Amino acid sequence: MKIWTSEHVFDHPWETVTTAAMQKYPNPMNPSVVGVDVLDRHIDSSGKLHSHRLLSTEWGIPSIVKSLIGTSRTKTYVQEHSIVDPLKKTMELKSSNISFTNLVSVDERLVYKPHPHEPDKTVLTQEAIISVKGVSLSSYLEGLMANTISSNANKGREALEWVINRLNAEIEEFTASARGTMRNSMAAAAFVEK
Amino acid sequence: MNSVGEACTELKREYDQCFNRWFAEKFLKGENDGDPCGQLFKRYQLCVQVRAPRNRRLHRLQQSDQGEGHTHRRAGVHGPKQRES
């Protein structure tokens, strides 16, 4: 049962958003994500790229508590499976938390596609399902959860915008220094010609 | 971004750089001559499997949580042997 769904439009082309999504961490909006590992990556027979990643998160537990119970017990983990189809231009991301206690699980699904009417924009549709011991939450608890998920989703979108800006700034810097080098070479060539 | 197995962060970074470049410049543009980062991925994976024993437990949990089999392992690295911790 879906607890929460939303749709959001990024003012960037699908390729930019997808590239940023693959490099989402680290970013200042998700400081609790402290580690990311790629467990498997392969291209399937239809040309889609599958990535299985493990994210580890730390929720800012005071260090005295950590020293008592050990850092291994303060981390929580999320597993992510993403599928990128470069021909159909879709990126699907499914994630769920790994719970050692098997009490609460949070499953999320995100799909990034080009905007159907504006090719330089990207549409993100998101949904989240929370289950307690295999039973989906409903009514009252849904309301409580929805707010948290919604604000996390906003952070996630801001995080992508941040990554996109960083990538664009790197490109601009590179272009500017390349231009500078070219100008210097041309000036040197002109000088020699004289 | 650090690796979950902290000793493997540098290897992961090298692999990430290779992958991100290939992904944006080749894969998304429809040029799929195959992923050139296979070697870097293998080295990084070996590190994670060997030096982060905690991850083996997670990997087992992950596989049982997911309940799906991953028969497609391009880089030749697969789940760890079931040695009891």
Short mmCIF file of C-alpha atoms in Angstrom, two decimals:
data_model
loop_
_atom_site.label_atom_id
_atom_site.label_comp_id
_atom_site.label_asym_id
_atom_site.label_seq_id
_atom_site.Cartn_x
_atom_site.Cartn_y
_atom_site.Cartn_z
CA MET A 1 0.00 0.00 0.00
CA LYS A 2 1.41 3.37 -0.97
CA ILE A 3 1.83 5.69 1.97
CA TRP A 4 3.01 8.65 -0.02
CA THR A 5 3.49 9.61 -3.62
CA SER A 6 4.66 12.77 -5.28
CA GLU A 7 5.71 14.24 -8.58
CA HIS A 8 8.38 16.87 -9.12
CA VAL A 9 9.84 18.60 -12.16
CA PHE A 10 13.54 19.41 -12.40
CA ASP A 11 14.52 22.27 -14.67
CA HIS A 12 17.31 20.18 -16.18
CA PRO A 13 17.51 17.60 -18.94
CA TRP A 14 17.16 13.93 -18.05
CA GLU A 15 20.85 13.14 -18.73
CA THR A 16 21.97 15.81 -16.26
CA VAL A 17 19.61 14.65 -13.54
CA THR A 18 20.50 10.98 -14.01
CA THR A 19 24.25 11.69 -13.93
CA ALA A 20 23.75 13.67 -10.74
CA ALA A 21 21.61 10.95 -9.18
CA MET A 22 24.42 8.44 -9.69
CA GLN A 23 26.76 10.76 -7.76
CA LYS A 24 24.29 11.94 -5.18
CA TYR A 25 26.49 11.39 -2.12
CA PRO A 26 28.09 13.12 -0.36
CA ASN A 27 25.96 16.23 -0.24
CA PRO A 28 25.18 18.72 2.52
CA MET A 29 21.47 17.84 2.62
CA ASN A 30 22.06 14.22 3.56
CA PRO A 31 24.87 14.42 6.12
CA SER A 32 23.78 11.18 7.73
CA VAL A 33 24.85 9.13 4.70
CA VAL A 34 28.42 8.27 5.59
CA GLY A 35 29.28 5.48 3.20
CA VAL A 36 28.23 4.15 -0.19
CA ASP A 37 29.41 0.94 -1.79
CA VAL A 38 28.65 -0.60 -5.14
CA LEU A 39 27.96 -4.28 -4.59
CA ASP A 40 27.19 -5.18 -8.16
CA ARG A 41 26.88 -3.50 -11.49
CA HIS A 42 26.04 -4.99 -14.85
CA ILE A 43 24.36 -4.27 -18.17
CA ASP A 44 21.52 -6.63 -18.95
CA SER A 45 20.67 -8.15 -22.31
CA SER A 46 18.44 -5.20 -23.25
CA GLY A 47 21.20 -2.66 -22.57
CA LYS A 48 19.96 -1.40 -19.23
CA LEU A 49 22.49 -0.66 -16.49
CA HIS A 50 21.74 -2.27 -13.12
CA SER A 51 23.51 -1.08 -10.00
CA HIS A 52 23.15 -2.55 -6.53
CA ARG A 53 24.47 -0.25 -3.84
CA LEU A 54 24.65 -0.25 -0.09
CA LEU A 55 24.35 3.00 1.83
CA SER A 56 25.36 3.30 5.44
CA THR A 57 23.87 6.04 7.56
CA GLU A 58 24.77 7.48 10.95
CA TRP A 59 22.12 9.35 12.82
CA GLY A 60 24.30 11.55 15.02
CA ILE A 61 24.30 9.39 18.10
CA PRO A 62 26.44 10.98 20.81
CA SER A 63 29.98 9.63 20.81
CA ILE A 64 29.77 8.45 24.38
CA VAL A 65 26.94 6.15 23.41
CA LYS A 66 28.91 5.00 20.38
CA SER A 67 31.92 4.17 22.55
CA LEU A 68 29.70 2.04 24.76
CA ILE A 69 27.83 0.10 22.14
CA GLY A 70 30.35 0.24 19.30
CA THR A 71 29.99 2.01 15.97
CA SER A 72 28.75 -1.09 14.18
CA ARG A 73 25.48 -0.86 16.12
CA THR A 74 24.89 2.84 15.39
CA LYS A 75 24.82 2.53 11.61
CA THR A 76 21.74 1.69 9.63
CA TYR A 77 21.83 0.49 6.07
CA VAL A 78 19.84 1.01 2.93
CA GLN A 79 20.07 -1.13 -0.15
CA GLU A 80 19.47 0.46 -3.53
CA HIS A 81 18.80 -1.06 -6.91
CA SER A 82 18.86 1.32 -9.85
CA ILE A 83 18.07 0.61 -13.49
CA VAL A 84 19.07 3.10 -16.20
CA ASP A 85 17.67 2.67 -19.72
CA PRO A 86 19.58 5.01 -22.04
CA LEU A 87 17.30 4.31 -25.01
CA LYS A 88 13.93 4.86 -23.32
CA LYS A 89 15.52 7.49 -21.05
CA THR A 90 14.28 6.22 -17.74
CA MET A 91 16.01 5.77 -14.44
CA GLU A 92 14.30 3.73 -11.78
CA LEU A 93 15.60 3.57 -8.23
CA LYS A 94 14.22 1.15 -5.66
CA SER A 95 15.52 1.24 -2.14
CA SER A 96 14.69 -0.37 1.14
CA ASN A 97 16.28 -0.30 4.54
CA ILE A 98 17.97 -3.38 5.92
CA SER A 99 16.65 -3.93 9.37
CA PHE A 100 18.44 -6.23 11.75
CA THR A 101 15.35 -6.34 13.90
CA ASN A 102 12.90 -6.75 11.02
CA LEU A 103 10.45 -4.42 12.68
CA VAL A 104 10.06 -1.49 10.34
CA SER A 105 10.88 -1.42 6.67
CA VAL A 106 10.74 1.54 4.35
CA ASP A 107 10.55 0.90 0.63
CA GLU A 108 10.96 3.68 -1.85
CA ARG A 109 10.60 3.84 -5.59
CA LEU A 110 11.74 6.76 -7.73
CA VAL A 111 11.43 7.10 -11.48
CA TYR A 112 13.13 9.84 -13.50
CA LYS A 113 11.90 10.49 -17.04
CA PRO A 114 12.13 13.40 -19.50
CA HIS A 115 9.16 15.75 -19.24
CA PRO A 116 6.61 14.63 -21.87
CA HIS A 117 6.07 18.19 -23.19
CA GLU A 118 9.30 20.00 -22.30
CA PRO A 119 12.34 18.01 -23.43
CA ASP A 120 14.84 20.00 -21.31
CA LYS A 121 13.07 19.12 -18.11
CA THR A 122 12.82 15.95 -16.06
CA VAL A 123 9.90 14.52 -14.15
CA LEU A 124 10.49 12.58 -10.94
CA THR A 125 7.71 10.41 -9.54
CA GLN A 126 8.25 9.05 -6.07
CA GLU A 127 6.45 6.67 -3.79
CA ALA A 128 7.16 5.28 -0.34
CA ILE A 129 5.71 2.36 1.53
CA ILE A 130 6.28 1.72 5.18
CA SER A 131 5.59 -1.66 6.71
CA VAL A 132 5.72 -2.77 10.29
CA LYS A 133 6.42 -6.50 10.59
CA GLY A 134 5.08 -7.10 7.11
CA VAL A 135 1.82 -5.21 7.67
CA SER A 136 1.39 -1.87 5.92
CA LEU A 137 0.64 1.08 8.15
CA SER A 138 -2.61 2.88 7.59
CA SER A 139 -4.68 5.94 8.43
CA TYR A 140 -3.34 7.69 11.53
CA LEU A 141 0.24 6.56 11.23
CA GLU A 142 0.21 7.30 7.51
CA GLY A 143 -0.32 10.96 8.27
CA LEU A 144 2.63 11.06 10.66
CA MET A 145 4.95 9.31 8.26
CA ALA A 146 3.89 11.29 5.22
CA ASN A 147 5.26 14.55 6.64
CA THR A 148 8.65 13.06 7.36
CA ILE A 149 8.85 11.42 3.97
CA SER A 150 7.77 14.62 2.28
CA SER A 151 10.44 16.71 3.96
CA ASN A 152 13.06 14.06 3.24
CA ALA A 153 11.99 14.08 -0.39
CA ASN A 154 12.45 17.85 -0.53
CA LYS A 155 15.93 17.42 0.88
CA GLY A 156 16.63 14.76 -1.72
CA ARG A 157 15.61 17.08 -4.56
CA GLU A 158 17.69 19.91 -3.13
CA ALA A 159 20.57 17.48 -2.91
CA LEU A 160 20.29 16.69 -6.62
CA GLU A 161 20.15 20.40 -7.50
CA TRP A 162 23.30 20.88 -5.42
CA VAL A 163 25.11 18.06 -7.22
CA ILE A 164 23.99 19.42 -10.63
CA ASN A 165 25.33 22.88 -9.75
CA ARG A 166 28.62 21.39 -8.63
CA LEU A 167 28.99 19.41 -11.85
CA ASN A 168 28.12 22.47 -13.98
CA ALA A 169 30.61 24.62 -12.08
CA GLU A 170 33.34 22.05 -12.71
CA ILE A 171 32.54 22.10 -16.43
CA GLU A 172 32.61 25.91 -16.53
CA GLU A 173 35.91 26.03 -14.74
CA PHE A 174 37.39 23.52 -17.14
CA THR A 175 36.05 25.44 -20.18
CA ALA A 176 37.37 28.76 -18.87
CA SER A 177 40.84 27.42 -18.29
CA ALA A 178 40.83 25.74 -21.72
CA ARG A 179 39.82 29.06 -23.29
CA GLY A 180 42.60 30.81 -21.42
CA THR A 181 45.15 28.30 -22.65
CA MET A 182 43.93 28.69 -26.24
CA ARG A 183 44.08 32.48 -26.03
CA ASN A 184 47.66 32.31 -24.75
CA SER A 185 48.68 29.94 -27.55
CA MET A 186 47.05 32.14 -30.19
CA ALA A 187 48.74 35.25 -28.79
CA ALA A 188 52.07 33.47 -28.77
CA ALA A 189 51.54 32.30 -32.36
CA ALA A 190 50.60 35.84 -33.47
CA PHE A 191 53.70 37.21 -31.77
CA VAL A 192 55.93 34.68 -33.48
CA GLU A 193 54.37 35.46 -36.87
CA LYS A 194 55.32 39.11 -36.54
CA MET B 1 32.11 9.48 -0.52
CA ASN B 2 33.65 6.91 1.73
CA SER B 3 33.34 3.23 1.31
CA VAL B 4 31.48 1.35 4.03
CA GLY B 5 34.71 -0.59 4.49
CA GLU B 6 36.86 2.42 5.23
CA ALA B 7 40.13 0.92 4.06
CA CYS B 8 38.66 0.63 0.57
CA THR B 9 37.78 4.30 0.08
CA GLU B 10 40.69 5.10 -2.23
CA LEU B 11 40.02 2.14 -4.51
CA LYS B 12 36.38 3.07 -4.55
CA ARG B 13 37.20 6.65 -5.50
CA GLU B 14 39.30 5.53 -8.45
CA TYR B 15 36.54 3.25 -9.62
CA ASP B 16 33.90 5.96 -9.14
CA GLN B 17 35.84 8.45 -11.24
CA CYS B 18 36.17 5.95 -14.05
CA PHE B 19 32.55 4.91 -13.86
CA ASN B 20 31.09 8.45 -13.65
CA ARG B 21 33.06 9.53 -16.71
CA TRP B 22 32.01 6.50 -18.75
CA PHE B 23 28.41 6.80 -17.60
CA ALA B 24 27.99 10.45 -18.64
CA GLU B 25 30.16 10.47 -21.76
CA LYS B 26 29.41 7.07 -23.25
CA PHE B 27 26.61 5.09 -21.70
CA LEU B 28 23.97 7.84 -21.61
CA LYS B 29 24.82 8.80 -25.20
CA GLY B 30 24.02 5.30 -26.35
CA GLU B 31 27.63 4.30 -26.93
CA ASN B 32 27.87 0.99 -25.23
CA ASP B 33 31.23 -0.56 -26.04
CA GLY B 34 31.21 -2.11 -22.61
CA ASP B 35 32.26 -0.74 -19.27
CA PRO B 36 36.02 0.02 -19.28
CA CYS B 37 36.21 0.09 -15.50
CA GLY B 38 36.10 -3.68 -14.95
CA GLN B 39 39.61 -3.96 -13.52
CA LEU B 40 39.15 -1.10 -11.08
CA PHE B 41 35.84 -2.56 -10.00
CA LYS B 42 37.40 -5.95 -9.32
CA ARG B 43 40.15 -4.45 -7.15
CA TYR B 44 37.66 -2.37 -5.22
CA GLN B 45 35.30 -5.32 -4.74
CA LEU B 46 38.06 -7.61 -3.51
CA CYS B 47 38.89 -5.04 -0.88
CA VAL B 48 35.30 -4.72 0.31
CA GLN B 49 34.78 -8.49 0.43
CA VAL B 50 38.02 -9.25 2.21
CA ARG B 51 38.62 -6.29 4.50
CA ALA B 52 35.14 -5.48 5.67
CA PRO B 53 33.84 -8.68 7.26
CA ARG B 54 30.84 -6.80 8.59
CA ASN B 55 29.73 -6.33 5.01
CA ARG B 56 29.51 -10.07 4.50
CA ARG B 57 26.84 -10.20 7.18
CA LEU B 58 25.06 -7.28 5.57
CA HIS B 59 25.38 -8.87 2.17
CA ARG B 60 23.76 -12.03 3.47
CA LEU B 61 20.99 -10.02 5.10
CA GLN B 62 20.56 -8.02 1.95
CA GLN B 63 20.21 -11.12 -0.16
CA SER B 64 17.70 -12.69 2.22
CA ASP B 65 15.75 -9.42 2.46
CA GLN B 66 15.62 -9.02 -1.27
CA GLY B 67 14.72 -12.63 -1.91
CA GLU B 68 15.96 -12.40 -5.48
CA GLY B 69 18.94 -14.15 -7.02
CA HIS B 70 21.69 -12.24 -8.75
CA THR B 71 22.99 -14.57 -11.34
CA HIS B 72 24.50 -11.82 -13.48
CA ARG B 73 27.90 -10.87 -12.05
CA ARG B 74 29.90 -9.10 -14.71
CA ALA B 75 32.98 -8.36 -12.65
CA GLY B 76 33.30 -11.90 -11.45
CA VAL B 77 32.76 -11.00 -7.83
CA HIS B 78 29.98 -12.82 -6.09
CA GLY B 79 28.57 -13.32 -2.61
CA PRO B 80 30.94 -14.46 0.09
CA LYS B 81 31.20 -18.02 1.31
CA GLN B 82 28.97 -18.75 4.26
CA ARG B 83 31.61 -18.87 6.93
CA GLU B 84 30.02 -18.46 10.34
CA SER B 85 31.04 -15.35 12.27
#
